PDB file of C-alpha atoms and ligand atoms in Angstrom:
ATOM      1  CA  MET A   5     110.469 128.674  66.790  1.00  0.00           C
ATOM      2  CA  LYS A   6     109.967 129.919  70.314  1.00  0.00           C
ATOM      3  CA  PHE A   7     109.254 127.356  73.035  1.00  0.00           C
ATOM      4  CA  PHE A   8     106.878 128.270  75.834  1.00  0.00           C
ATOM      5  CA  VAL A   9     106.321 125.800  78.675  1.00  0.00           C
ATOM      6  CA  ASP A  10     102.685 125.066  79.432  1.00  0.00           C
ATOM      7  CA  THR A  11     102.776 124.605  83.199  1.00  0.00           C
ATOM      8  CA  ALA A  12     102.769 126.369  86.567  1.00  0.00           C
ATOM      9  CA  GLU A  13     105.233 123.872  88.097  1.00  0.00           C
ATOM     10  CA  ILE A  14     108.336 125.860  89.087  1.00  0.00           C
ATOM     11  CA  ASP A  15     110.776 122.907  89.176  1.00  0.00           C
ATOM     12  CA  ALA A  16     109.807 121.763  85.684  1.00  0.00           C
ATOM     13  CA  ILE A  17     110.199 125.293  84.300  1.00  0.00           C
ATOM     14  CA  ALA A  18     113.573 125.706  86.027  1.00  0.00           C
ATOM     15  CA  GLU A  19     114.949 122.440  84.617  1.00  0.00           C
ATOM     16  CA  LEU A  20     114.119 123.399  81.025  1.00  0.00           C
ATOM     17  CA  ASN A  21     115.140 127.029  81.567  1.00  0.00           C
ATOM     18  CA  ASP A  22     118.633 125.943  82.670  1.00  0.00           C
ATOM     19  CA  LEU A  23     119.008 124.276  79.252  1.00  0.00           C
ATOM     20  CA  GLY A  24     117.928 127.402  77.357  1.00  0.00           C
ATOM     21  CA  MET A  25     114.710 125.716  76.229  1.00  0.00           C
ATOM     22  CA  VAL A  26     112.314 128.283  77.682  1.00  0.00           C
ATOM     23  CA  ASP A  27     111.361 131.403  75.736  1.00  0.00           C
ATOM     24  CA  GLY A  28     108.231 131.941  77.835  1.00  0.00           C
ATOM     25  CA  VAL A  29     105.571 130.248  79.944  1.00  0.00           C
ATOM     26  CA  THR A  30     101.811 129.818  79.606  1.00  0.00           C
ATOM     27  CA  THR A  31      99.486 129.160  82.488  1.00  0.00           C
ATOM     28  CA  ASN A  32      95.715 128.832  82.664  1.00  0.00           C
ATOM     29  CA  PRO A  33      93.247 128.376  85.549  1.00  0.00           C
ATOM     30  CA  SER A  34      93.464 124.574  85.239  1.00  0.00           C
ATOM     31  CA  LEU A  35      97.264 124.622  85.481  1.00  0.00           C
ATOM     32  CA  ILE A  36      97.145 127.019  88.458  1.00  0.00           C
ATOM     33  CA  LYS A  37      94.630 124.691  90.163  1.00  0.00           C
ATOM     34  CA  LYS A  38      96.914 121.710  89.474  1.00  0.00           C
ATOM     35  CA  SER A  39      99.879 123.537  91.060  1.00  0.00           C
ATOM     36  CA  GLY A  40      97.854 124.155  94.238  1.00  0.00           C
ATOM     37  CA  ARG A  41      99.440 127.615  94.488  1.00  0.00           C
ATOM     38  CA  ASP A  42      98.042 131.144  94.741  1.00  0.00           C
ATOM     39  CA  ILE A  43      97.902 132.647  91.224  1.00  0.00           C
ATOM     40  CA  ILE A  44      99.699 135.897  92.088  1.00  0.00           C
ATOM     41  CA  GLU A  45     102.395 134.180  94.148  1.00  0.00           C
ATOM     42  CA  VAL A  46     103.215 131.434  91.634  1.00  0.00           C
ATOM     43  CA  THR A  47     103.062 133.790  88.642  1.00  0.00           C
ATOM     44  CA  LYS A  48     105.500 136.167  90.358  1.00  0.00           C
ATOM     45  CA  GLU A  49     107.917 133.282  90.958  1.00  0.00           C
ATOM     46  CA  ILE A  50     107.704 132.190  87.322  1.00  0.00           C
ATOM     47  CA  CYS A  51     108.323 135.763  86.129  1.00  0.00           C
ATOM     48  CA  GLU A  52     111.448 135.982  88.300  1.00  0.00           C
ATOM     49  CA  LEU A  53     112.770 132.757  86.763  1.00  0.00           C
ATOM     50  CA  VAL A  54     112.004 133.358  83.085  1.00  0.00           C
ATOM     51  CA  ASP A  55     112.932 136.353  80.924  1.00  0.00           C
ATOM     52  CA  GLY A  56     110.279 135.858  78.223  1.00  0.00           C
ATOM     53  CA  PRO A  57     106.505 136.411  78.271  1.00  0.00           C
ATOM     54  CA  VAL A  58     104.549 134.681  81.038  1.00  0.00           C
ATOM     55  CA  SER A  59     100.837 134.328  80.272  1.00  0.00           C
ATOM     56  CA  ALA A  60      98.460 134.755  83.199  1.00  0.00           C
ATOM     57  CA  GLU A  61      94.748 134.339  82.540  1.00  0.00           C
ATOM     58  CA  VAL A  62      91.956 136.612  83.731  1.00  0.00           C
ATOM     59  CA  THR A  63      89.038 135.088  85.638  1.00  0.00           C
ATOM     60  CA  ALA A  64      86.291 137.573  84.699  1.00  0.00           C
ATOM     61  CA  THR A  65      84.001 137.286  81.679  1.00  0.00           C
ATOM     62  CA  ASP A  66      82.946 140.903  81.176  1.00  0.00           C
ATOM     63  CA  ALA A  67      85.278 143.358  79.501  1.00  0.00           C
ATOM     64  CA  GLU A  68      85.560 145.957  82.274  1.00  0.00           C
ATOM     65  CA  GLU A  69      86.458 143.356  84.891  1.00  0.00           C
ATOM     66  CA  MET A  70      88.899 141.627  82.545  1.00  0.00           C
ATOM     67  CA  ILE A  71      90.622 144.963  81.941  1.00  0.00           C
ATOM     68  CA  ALA A  72      90.832 145.617  85.698  1.00  0.00           C
ATOM     69  CA  GLU A  73      92.202 142.117  86.333  1.00  0.00           C
ATOM     70  CA  GLY A  74      94.659 142.512  83.457  1.00  0.00           C
ATOM     71  CA  ARG A  75      95.937 145.793  84.903  1.00  0.00           C
ATOM     72  CA  LYS A  76      96.464 144.034  88.247  1.00  0.00           C
ATOM     73  CA  LEU A  77      98.233 141.066  86.631  1.00  0.00           C
ATOM     74  CA  VAL A  78     100.713 143.280  84.755  1.00  0.00           C
ATOM     75  CA  GLU A  79     101.777 144.791  88.080  1.00  0.00           C
ATOM     76  CA  ILE A  80     103.310 141.400  88.961  1.00  0.00           C
ATOM     77  CA  ALA A  81     106.198 141.869  86.514  1.00  0.00           C
ATOM     78  CA  GLY A  82     107.149 143.500  83.229  1.00  0.00           C
ATOM     79  CA  ASN A  83     106.992 140.203  81.311  1.00  0.00           C
ATOM     80  CA  ILE A  84     103.334 139.358  81.966  1.00  0.00           C
ATOM     81  CA  ALA A  85     101.124 138.662  78.944  1.00  0.00           C
ATOM     82  CA  VAL A  86      97.489 138.993  79.956  1.00  0.00           C
ATOM     83  CA  LYS A  87      95.477 136.025  78.719  1.00  0.00           C
ATOM     84  CA  VAL A  88      91.882 136.736  77.733  1.00  0.00           C
ATOM     85  CA  PRO A  89      89.312 134.364  76.198  1.00  0.00           C
ATOM     86  CA  LEU A  90      88.221 134.693  72.588  1.00  0.00           C
ATOM     87  CA  THR A  91      84.816 136.229  73.288  1.00  0.00           C
ATOM     88  CA  TRP A  92      83.490 139.637  72.276  1.00  0.00           C
ATOM     89  CA  ASP A  93      84.274 140.929  75.773  1.00  0.00           C
ATOM     90  CA  GLY A  94      87.702 139.313  75.580  1.00  0.00           C
ATOM     91  CA  LEU A  95      88.387 141.203  72.342  1.00  0.00           C
ATOM     92  CA  LYS A  96      87.353 144.481  74.009  1.00  0.00           C
ATOM     93  CA  ALA A  97      89.756 143.739  76.858  1.00  0.00           C
ATOM     94  CA  CYS A  98      92.457 142.798  74.341  1.00  0.00           C
ATOM     95  CA  LYS A  99      92.103 146.127  72.555  1.00  0.00           C
ATOM     96  CA  ALA A 100      92.158 148.167  75.785  1.00  0.00           C
ATOM     97  CA  LEU A 101      95.125 146.325  77.304  1.00  0.00           C
ATOM     98  CA  SER A 102      97.068 146.364  74.007  1.00  0.00           C
ATOM     99  CA  ASP A 103      96.410 150.111  73.706  1.00  0.00           C
ATOM    100  CA  ASP A 104      97.844 150.446  77.239  1.00  0.00           C
ATOM    101  CA  GLY A 105     101.022 148.852  75.848  1.00  0.00           C
ATOM    102  CA  HIS A 106     100.635 145.439  77.503  1.00  0.00           C
ATOM    103  CA  MET A 107     101.167 142.035  75.894  1.00  0.00           C
ATOM    104  CA  VAL A 108      97.897 140.172  75.362  1.00  0.00           C
ATOM    105  CA  ASN A 109      97.448 136.472  74.612  1.00  0.00           C
ATOM    106  CA  VAL A 110      93.985 135.711  73.213  1.00  0.00           C
ATOM    107  CA  THR A 111      93.185 132.152  74.170  1.00  0.00           C
ATOM    108  CA  LEU A 112      90.611 129.448  73.368  1.00  0.00           C
ATOM    109  CA  CYS A 113      90.863 130.065  69.612  1.00  0.00           C
ATOM    110  CA  PHE A 114      89.198 127.391  67.500  1.00  0.00           C
ATOM    111  CA  SER A 115      88.644 129.110  64.133  1.00  0.00           C
ATOM    112  CA  ALA A 116      90.503 131.226  61.604  1.00  0.00           C
ATOM    113  CA  ASN A 117      87.849 133.954  61.851  1.00  0.00           C
ATOM    114  CA  GLN A 118      88.414 134.193  65.602  1.00  0.00           C
ATOM    115  CA  ALA A 119      92.143 134.572  64.937  1.00  0.00           C
ATOM    116  CA  LEU A 120      91.462 137.327  62.422  1.00  0.00           C
ATOM    117  CA  LEU A 121      89.393 139.240  65.005  1.00  0.00           C
ATOM    118  CA  ALA A 122      92.120 138.859  67.639  1.00  0.00           C
ATOM    119  CA  ALA A 123      94.751 140.258  65.260  1.00  0.00           C
ATOM    120  CA  LYS A 124      92.532 143.249  64.489  1.00  0.00           C
ATOM    121  CA  ALA A 125      92.051 143.820  68.244  1.00  0.00           C
ATOM    122  CA  GLY A 126      95.846 144.094  68.598  1.00  0.00           C
ATOM    123  CA  ALA A 127      96.651 140.719  70.195  1.00  0.00           C
ATOM    124  CA  THR A 128     100.329 139.994  70.780  1.00  0.00           C
ATOM    125  CA  PHE A 129      99.632 136.246  70.671  1.00  0.00           C
ATOM    126  CA  ILE A 130      96.764 134.148  69.356  1.00  0.00           C
ATOM    127  CA  SER A 131      96.433 130.703  70.942  1.00  0.00           C
ATOM    128  CA  PRO A 132      94.782 128.139  68.637  1.00  0.00           C
ATOM    129  CA  PHE A 133      94.106 124.919  70.595  1.00  0.00           C
ATOM    130  CA  ILE A 134      95.261 121.975  68.482  1.00  0.00           C
ATOM    131  CA  GLY A 135      94.668 119.039  70.822  1.00  0.00           C
ATOM    132  CA  ARG A 136      91.123 120.030  71.727  1.00  0.00           C
ATOM    133  CA  LEU A 137      90.179 120.155  68.017  1.00  0.00           C
ATOM    134  CA  ASP A 138      91.787 116.738  67.502  1.00  0.00           C
ATOM    135  CA  ASP A 139      89.708 115.528  70.475  1.00  0.00           C
ATOM    136  CA  ILE A 140      86.495 116.221  68.531  1.00  0.00           C
ATOM    137  CA  ASN A 141      87.732 114.640  65.300  1.00  0.00           C
ATOM    138  CA  LEU A 142      88.830 117.867  63.597  1.00  0.00           C
ATOM    139  CA  ASP A 143      92.403 118.570  62.501  1.00  0.00           C
ATOM    140  CA  GLY A 144      93.916 121.180  64.801  1.00  0.00           C
ATOM    141  CA  LEU A 145      96.923 121.525  62.504  1.00  0.00           C
ATOM    142  CA  ASP A 146      94.699 122.723  59.634  1.00  0.00           C
ATOM    143  CA  LEU A 147      93.800 125.686  61.831  1.00  0.00           C
ATOM    144  CA  ILE A 148      97.469 126.596  62.288  1.00  0.00           C
ATOM    145  CA  ALA A 149      97.956 126.502  58.486  1.00  0.00           C
ATOM    146  CA  ASP A 150      94.875 128.658  57.885  1.00  0.00           C
ATOM    147  CA  ILE A 151      95.866 131.301  60.438  1.00  0.00           C
ATOM    148  CA  ARG A 152      99.444 131.394  59.074  1.00  0.00           C
ATOM    149  CA  ALA A 153      98.127 131.996  55.545  1.00  0.00           C
ATOM    150  CA  ILE A 154      95.689 134.717  56.646  1.00  0.00           C
ATOM    151  CA  TYR A 155      98.185 136.560  58.837  1.00  0.00           C
ATOM    152  CA  ASP A 156     100.808 136.416  56.058  1.00  0.00           C
ATOM    153  CA  ASN A 157      98.299 137.633  53.433  1.00  0.00           C
ATOM    154  CA  TYR A 158      97.809 140.867  55.362  1.00  0.00           C
ATOM    155  CA  GLY A 159     101.025 141.216  57.351  1.00  0.00           C
ATOM    156  CA  TYR A 160      99.438 140.904  60.801  1.00  0.00           C
ATOM    157  CA  GLU A 161     102.130 140.891  63.487  1.00  0.00           C
ATOM    158  CA  THR A 162     100.125 138.848  66.010  1.00  0.00           C
ATOM    159  CA  GLN A 163     102.223 135.786  66.841  1.00  0.00           C
ATOM    160  CA  ILE A 164     100.692 132.342  66.355  1.00  0.00           C
ATOM    161  CA  LEU A 165     101.144 130.521  69.662  1.00  0.00           C
ATOM    162  CA  ALA A 166     100.223 126.895  68.956  1.00  0.00           C
ATOM    163  CA  ALA A 167      98.593 125.601  72.160  1.00  0.00           C
ATOM    164  CA  SER A 168      96.973 122.447  73.480  1.00  0.00           C
ATOM    165  CA  ILE A 169      99.922 120.492  72.097  1.00  0.00           C
ATOM    166  CA  ARG A 170      99.740 116.864  73.150  1.00  0.00           C
ATOM    167  CA  THR A 171     102.377 115.070  71.051  1.00  0.00           C
ATOM    168  CA  VAL A 172     105.882 115.520  69.716  1.00  0.00           C
ATOM    169  CA  ASN A 173     104.411 115.230  66.218  1.00  0.00           C
ATOM    170  CA  HIS A 174     102.280 118.316  66.909  1.00  0.00           C
ATOM    171  CA  VAL A 175     105.537 120.192  67.599  1.00  0.00           C
ATOM    172  CA  THR A 176     107.150 119.109  64.318  1.00  0.00           C
ATOM    173  CA  GLN A 177     104.045 119.957  62.294  1.00  0.00           C
ATOM    174  CA  CYS A 178     103.660 123.376  63.958  1.00  0.00           C
ATOM    175  CA  ALA A 179     107.298 124.169  63.170  1.00  0.00           C
ATOM    176  CA  LEU A 180     106.815 123.109  59.532  1.00  0.00           C
ATOM    177  CA  LEU A 181     103.642 125.203  59.266  1.00  0.00           C
ATOM    178  CA  GLY A 182     105.399 128.299  60.598  1.00  0.00           C
ATOM    179  CA  ALA A 183     103.789 128.778  64.014  1.00  0.00           C
ATOM    180  CA  ASP A 184     105.807 131.517  65.729  1.00  0.00           C
ATOM    181  CA  VAL A 185     105.621 129.861  69.144  1.00  0.00           C
ATOM    182  CA  MET A 186     104.486 126.554  70.539  1.00  0.00           C
ATOM    183  CA  THR A 187     103.526 125.913  74.126  1.00  0.00           C
ATOM    184  CA  ALA A 188     103.737 122.364  75.405  1.00  0.00           C
ATOM    185  CA  PRO A 189     103.823 120.558  78.738  1.00  0.00           C
ATOM    186  CA  PRO A 190     107.345 119.749  79.991  1.00  0.00           C
ATOM    187  CA  ASN A 191     106.928 116.011  79.284  1.00  0.00           C
ATOM    188  CA  VAL A 192     106.224 116.682  75.584  1.00  0.00           C
ATOM    189  CA  ILE A 193     109.281 118.946  75.271  1.00  0.00           C
ATOM    190  CA  LYS A 194     111.476 116.341  76.977  1.00  0.00           C
ATOM    191  CA  ALA A 195     110.064 113.527  74.804  1.00  0.00           C
ATOM    192  CA  MET A 196     111.371 115.344  71.706  1.00  0.00           C
ATOM    193  CA  VAL A 197     114.846 113.976  72.462  1.00  0.00           C
ATOM    194  CA  ASN A 198     113.749 110.348  72.136  1.00  0.00           C
ATOM    195  CA  HIS A 199     114.674 108.171  69.157  1.00  0.00           C
ATOM    196  CA  PRO A 200     115.055 104.374  69.257  1.00  0.00           C
ATOM    197  CA  LEU A 201     118.009 104.492  66.840  1.00  0.00           C
ATOM    198  CA  THR A 202     119.827 106.885  69.194  1.00  0.00           C
ATOM    199  CA  ASP A 203     119.340 104.381  72.049  1.00  0.00           C
ATOM    200  CA  LYS A 204     120.360 101.442  69.861  1.00  0.00           C
ATOM    201  CA  GLY A 205     123.426 103.253  68.530  1.00  0.00           C
ATOM    202  CA  LEU A 206     124.520 104.291  72.012  1.00  0.00           C
ATOM    203  CA  ASP A 207     124.152 100.716  73.304  1.00  0.00           C
ATOM    204  CA  ALA A 208     126.427  99.479  70.497  1.00  0.00           C
ATOM    205  CA  PHE A 209     129.020 102.186  71.177  1.00  0.00           C
ATOM    206  CA  LEU A 210     128.956 101.438  74.914  1.00  0.00           C
ATOM    207  CA  ALA A 211     129.539  97.726  74.213  1.00  0.00           C
ATOM    208  CA  ASP A 212     132.579  98.567  72.073  1.00  0.00           C
ATOM    209  CA  ILE A 213     133.897 101.033  74.663  1.00  0.00           C
ATOM    210  CA  LYS A 214     133.758  98.243  77.242  1.00  0.00           C
ATOM    211  CA  ALA A 215     135.237  95.590  74.930  1.00  0.00           C
ATOM    212  CA  ALA A 216     138.119  97.835  73.824  1.00  0.00           C
ATOM    213  CA  GLY A 217     138.704  99.359  77.270  1.00  0.00           C
ATOM    214  CA  ILE A 218     138.519 102.867  75.759  1.00  0.00           C
ATOM    215  CA  LYS A 219     139.146 105.574  78.395  1.00  0.00           C
ATOM    216  CA  ILE A 220     139.354 109.336  78.036  1.00  0.00           C
ATOM    217  CA  LEU A 221     139.743 110.439  81.669  1.00  0.00           C
TER     218      LEU A 221
HETATM  219  C1  LIG B  15      97.897 127.189  76.854  1.00  0.00           C
HETATM  220  O1  LIG B  15      97.945 128.400  76.739  1.00  0.00           O
HETATM  221  C2  LIG B  15      96.613 126.441  76.882  1.00  0.00           C
HETATM  222  O2  LIG B  15      95.824 126.877  77.941  1.00  0.00           O
HETATM  223  C3  LIG B  15      96.906 124.970  76.963  1.00  0.00           C
HETATM  224  O3  LIG B  15      97.868 124.637  75.974  1.00  0.00           O
HETATM  225  C4  LIG B  15      95.666 124.099  76.835  1.00  0.00           C
HETATM  226  O4  LIG B  15      96.056 122.756  76.759  1.00  0.00           O
HETATM  227  P1  LIG B  15      95.023 121.539  76.965  1.00  0.00           P
HETATM  228  O5  LIG B  15      94.029 121.582  75.852  1.00  0.00           O
HETATM  229  O6  LIG B  15      95.889 120.312  76.906  1.00  0.00           O
HETATM  230  O7  LIG B  15      94.390 121.748  78.304  1.00  0.00           O
END
Protein backbone atom coordinates (compact mmCIF):
# COMPACT_ATOMS: atom_id res chain seq x y z
CA MET A 1 0.00 0.00 0.00
CA LYS A 2 1.33 3.41 -0.93
CA PHE A 3 1.40 6.10 1.76
CA PHE A 4 0.70 9.68 0.78
CA VAL A 5 0.97 12.41 3.42
CA ASP A 6 -2.04 14.70 3.64
CA THR A 7 -0.40 18.01 4.51
CA ALA A 8 1.39 21.07 3.13
CA GLU A 9 3.75 21.28 6.14
CA ILE A 10 7.29 20.82 4.78
CA ASP A 11 8.92 19.74 8.08
CA ALA A 12 6.33 17.02 8.68
CA ILE A 13 6.74 15.70 5.13
CA ALA A 14 10.54 15.74 5.44
CA GLU A 15 10.52 13.79 8.71
CA LEU A 16 8.41 10.97 7.26
CA ASN A 17 10.23 11.09 3.92
CA ASP A 18 13.58 10.49 5.65
CA LEU A 19 12.11 7.22 6.99
CA GLY A 20 10.92 6.08 3.55
CA MET A 21 7.28 6.47 4.57
CA VAL A 22 6.29 8.91 1.83
CA ASP A 23 5.19 7.67 -1.59
CA GLY A 24 3.45 10.96 -2.39
CA VAL A 25 1.71 13.99 -0.93
CA THR A 26 -1.83 15.36 -1.14
CA THR A 27 -2.75 18.96 -0.56
CA ASN A 28 -6.06 20.79 -0.82
CA PRO A 29 -7.06 24.46 -0.45
CA SER A 30 -7.72 24.00 3.28
CA LEU A 31 -4.26 22.52 3.86
CA ILE A 32 -2.62 25.29 1.80
CA LYS A 33 -4.53 27.88 3.87
CA LYS A 34 -3.38 26.17 7.09
CA SER A 35 0.26 26.31 5.93
CA GLY A 36 -0.02 30.07 5.34
CA ARG A 37 2.14 29.67 2.22
CA ASP A 38 1.68 30.61 -1.44
CA ILE A 39 0.31 27.56 -3.31
CA ILE A 40 2.89 27.61 -6.12
CA GLU A 41 5.83 28.20 -3.79
CA VAL A 42 4.94 25.52 -1.23
CA THR A 43 3.95 22.97 -3.89
CA LYS A 44 7.29 23.48 -5.65
CA GLU A 45 9.14 22.86 -2.37
CA ILE A 46 7.16 19.68 -1.72
CA CYS A 47 7.86 18.42 -5.25
CA GLU A 48 11.60 18.97 -4.74
CA LEU A 49 11.48 16.93 -1.53
CA VAL A 50 9.32 14.00 -2.63
CA ASP A 51 9.77 11.72 -5.65
CA GLY A 52 6.16 10.48 -5.87
CA PRO A 53 2.97 12.22 -7.01
CA VAL A 54 2.12 15.53 -5.33
CA SER A 55 -1.55 16.50 -5.65
CA ALA A 56 -2.29 20.19 -6.14
CA GLU A 57 -5.92 21.25 -6.39
CA VAL A 58 -7.43 23.61 -8.94
CA THR A 59 -9.46 26.59 -7.70
CA ALA A 60 -11.81 27.04 -10.68
CA THR A 61 -15.20 25.35 -11.08
CA ASP A 62 -15.66 25.46 -14.85
CA ALA A 63 -13.87 22.98 -17.07
CA GLU A 64 -11.93 25.40 -19.28
CA GLU A 65 -10.49 27.27 -16.31
CA MET A 66 -9.69 24.04 -14.47
CA ILE A 67 -7.80 22.81 -17.54
CA ALA A 68 -5.86 26.09 -17.75
CA GLU A 69 -5.04 25.96 -14.03
CA GLY A 70 -4.05 22.30 -14.33
CA ARG A 71 -1.68 23.10 -17.19
CA LYS A 72 -0.09 25.82 -15.03
CA LEU A 73 0.20 23.51 -12.01
CA VAL A 74 1.99 20.78 -13.99
CA GLU A 75 4.65 23.31 -14.95
CA ILE A 76 5.75 23.33 -11.28
CA ALA A 77 7.31 19.86 -11.55
CA GLY A 78 7.03 16.54 -13.34
CA ASN A 79 5.43 14.82 -10.33
CA ILE A 80 2.34 17.02 -10.01
CA ALA A 81 -1.05 15.29 -10.00
CA VAL A 82 -3.75 17.82 -10.80
CA LYS A 83 -6.62 17.54 -8.33
CA VAL A 84 -10.08 18.29 -9.70
CA PRO A 85 -13.46 18.01 -7.95
CA LEU A 86 -15.93 15.27 -8.82
CA THR A 87 -18.33 17.46 -10.80
CA TRP A 88 -19.29 17.23 -14.46
CA ASP A 89 -16.84 20.04 -15.23
CA GLY A 90 -14.21 18.29 -13.12
CA LEU A 91 -14.66 15.14 -15.21
CA LYS A 92 -14.22 17.17 -18.42
CA ALA A 93 -11.01 18.62 -17.01
CA CYS A 94 -9.90 15.14 -15.92
CA LYS A 95 -10.36 13.78 -19.44
CA ALA A 96 -8.52 16.70 -21.09
CA LEU A 97 -5.60 16.69 -18.65
CA SER A 98 -5.31 12.87 -18.73
CA ASP A 99 -5.32 12.99 -22.54
CA ASP A 100 -2.45 15.51 -22.27
CA GLY A 101 -0.56 12.81 -20.35
CA HIS A 102 -0.83 14.38 -16.88
CA MET A 103 -1.70 12.62 -13.63
CA VAL A 104 -5.17 13.56 -12.37
CA ASN A 105 -6.59 13.00 -8.89
CA VAL A 106 -10.39 13.28 -8.84
CA THR A 107 -11.35 14.41 -5.37
CA LEU A 108 -14.48 14.78 -3.21
CA CYS A 109 -15.77 11.32 -4.18
CA PHE A 110 -18.66 10.11 -2.04
CA SER A 111 -20.29 7.39 -4.17
CA ALA A 112 -19.35 4.35 -6.22
CA ASN A 113 -21.06 5.82 -9.29
CA GLN A 114 -18.89 8.93 -9.04
CA ALA A 115 -15.83 6.68 -8.89
CA LEU A 116 -17.00 4.80 -11.97
CA LEU A 117 -17.33 8.08 -13.90
CA ALA A 118 -13.86 9.21 -12.82
CA ALA A 119 -12.31 5.94 -14.03
CA LYS A 120 -14.04 6.31 -17.39
CA ALA A 121 -12.72 9.90 -17.63
CA GLY A 122 -9.17 8.52 -17.26
CA ALA A 123 -8.41 9.51 -13.65
CA THR A 124 -5.05 8.37 -12.30
CA PHE A 125 -6.42 8.50 -8.74
CA ILE A 126 -9.91 8.55 -7.28
CA SER A 127 -10.17 10.03 -3.78
CA PRO A 128 -13.11 8.65 -1.77
CA PHE A 129 -13.46 10.63 1.49
CA ILE A 130 -13.92 8.15 4.34
CA GLY A 131 -13.98 10.44 7.38
CA ARG A 132 -16.52 12.85 5.94
CA LEU A 133 -18.94 9.96 5.28
CA ASP A 134 -18.39 8.70 8.83
CA ASP A 135 -19.16 12.26 10.00
CA ILE A 136 -22.70 11.97 8.61
CA ASN A 137 -23.32 8.49 10.01
CA LEU A 138 -22.48 6.56 6.84
CA ASP A 139 -19.68 4.00 6.60
CA GLY A 140 -16.85 5.44 4.52
CA LEU A 141 -15.14 2.05 4.42
CA ASP A 142 -18.12 0.51 2.58
CA LEU A 143 -17.40 2.94 -0.23
CA ILE A 144 -13.80 1.73 -0.50
CA ALA A 145 -15.04 -1.89 -0.73
CA ASP A 146 -17.60 -0.99 -3.40
CA ILE A 147 -15.12 0.91 -5.57
CA ARG A 148 -12.55 -1.91 -5.23
CA ALA A 149 -15.13 -4.46 -6.41
CA ILE A 150 -16.28 -2.32 -9.35
CA TYR A 151 -12.78 -1.43 -10.53
CA ASP A 152 -11.71 -5.09 -10.27
CA ASN A 153 -14.83 -6.29 -12.14
CA TYR A 154 -13.81 -4.27 -15.18
CA GLY A 155 -10.05 -3.92 -14.81
CA TYR A 156 -10.01 -0.13 -14.39
CA GLU A 157 -6.47 1.07 -13.66
CA THR A 158 -7.52 4.17 -11.71
CA GLN A 159 -5.89 3.90 -8.28
CA ILE A 160 -8.10 4.07 -5.20
CA LEU A 161 -6.61 6.78 -2.99
CA ALA A 162 -8.42 6.47 0.35
CA ALA A 163 -8.70 10.04 1.70
CA SER A 164 -10.15 11.86 4.68
CA ILE A 165 -8.52 9.26 6.92
CA ARG A 166 -8.91 10.20 10.57
CA THR A 167 -7.84 7.10 12.52
CA VAL A 168 -5.25 4.35 12.49
CA ASN A 169 -8.12 1.87 12.18
CA HIS A 170 -9.12 3.52 8.88
CA VAL A 171 -5.59 2.72 7.63
CA THR A 172 -5.81 -0.96 8.60
CA GLN A 173 -9.26 -1.36 7.06
CA CYS A 174 -8.23 0.38 3.82
CA ALA A 175 -5.22 -1.93 3.54
CA LEU A 176 -7.43 -4.99 4.12
CA LEU A 177 -9.94 -3.76 1.53
CA GLY A 178 -7.23 -3.28 -1.09
CA ALA A 179 -7.07 0.51 -1.45
CA ASP A 180 -4.03 1.20 -3.64
CA VAL A 181 -3.02 4.30 -1.68
CA MET A 182 -4.04 5.98 1.53
CA THR A 183 -3.44 9.60 2.38
CA ALA A 184 -3.37 10.56 6.04
CA PRO A 185 -2.19 13.46 8.18
CA PRO A 186 1.30 12.99 9.66
CA ASN A 187 -0.08 12.45 13.19
CA VAL A 188 -2.18 9.47 12.03
CA ILE A 189 0.80 7.88 10.26
CA LYS A 190 2.99 8.36 13.34
CA ALA A 191 0.27 6.98 15.65
CA MET A 192 0.41 3.67 13.75
CA VAL A 193 3.54 2.76 15.72
CA ASN A 194 1.75 2.87 19.08
CA HIS A 195 0.86 -0.26 21.04
CA PRO A 196 0.52 -0.43 24.84
CA LEU A 197 2.09 -3.91 24.94
CA THR A 198 5.16 -2.56 23.13
CA ASP A 199 5.50 0.15 25.81
CA LYS A 200 4.90 -2.33 28.63
CA GLY A 201 7.36 -4.85 27.19
CA LEU A 202 10.03 -2.20 26.72
CA ASP A 203 9.59 -0.96 30.30
CA ALA A 204 10.14 -4.52 31.58
CA PHE A 205 13.23 -5.01 29.41
CA LEU A 206 14.66 -1.66 30.53
CA ALA A 207 14.17 -2.63 34.19
CA ASP A 208 16.07 -5.88 33.62
CA ILE A 209 18.82 -4.10 31.68
CA LYS A 210 19.30 -1.80 34.67
CA ALA A 211 19.09 -4.59 37.27
CA ALA A 212 21.57 -6.81 35.40
CA GLY A 213 23.87 -3.96 34.36
CA ILE A 214 23.72 -5.14 30.73
CA LYS A 215 25.93 -3.00 28.45
CA ILE A 216 26.67 -3.32 24.75
CA LEU A 217 28.80 -0.22 24.12
C1 LIG B 1 -6.97 14.58 0.53
O1 LIG B 1 -6.75 14.49 -0.66
C2 LIG B 1 -8.23 15.16 1.06
O2 LIG B 1 -8.38 16.47 0.62
C3 LIG B 1 -8.22 15.07 2.56
O3 LIG B 1 -7.86 13.75 2.94
C4 LIG B 1 -9.53 15.49 3.21
O4 LIG B 1 -9.47 15.21 4.58
P1 LIG B 1 -10.52 15.83 5.63
O5 LIG B 1 -11.87 15.28 5.31
O6 LIG B 1 -10.02 15.36 6.97
O7 LIG B 1 -10.46 17.32 5.47
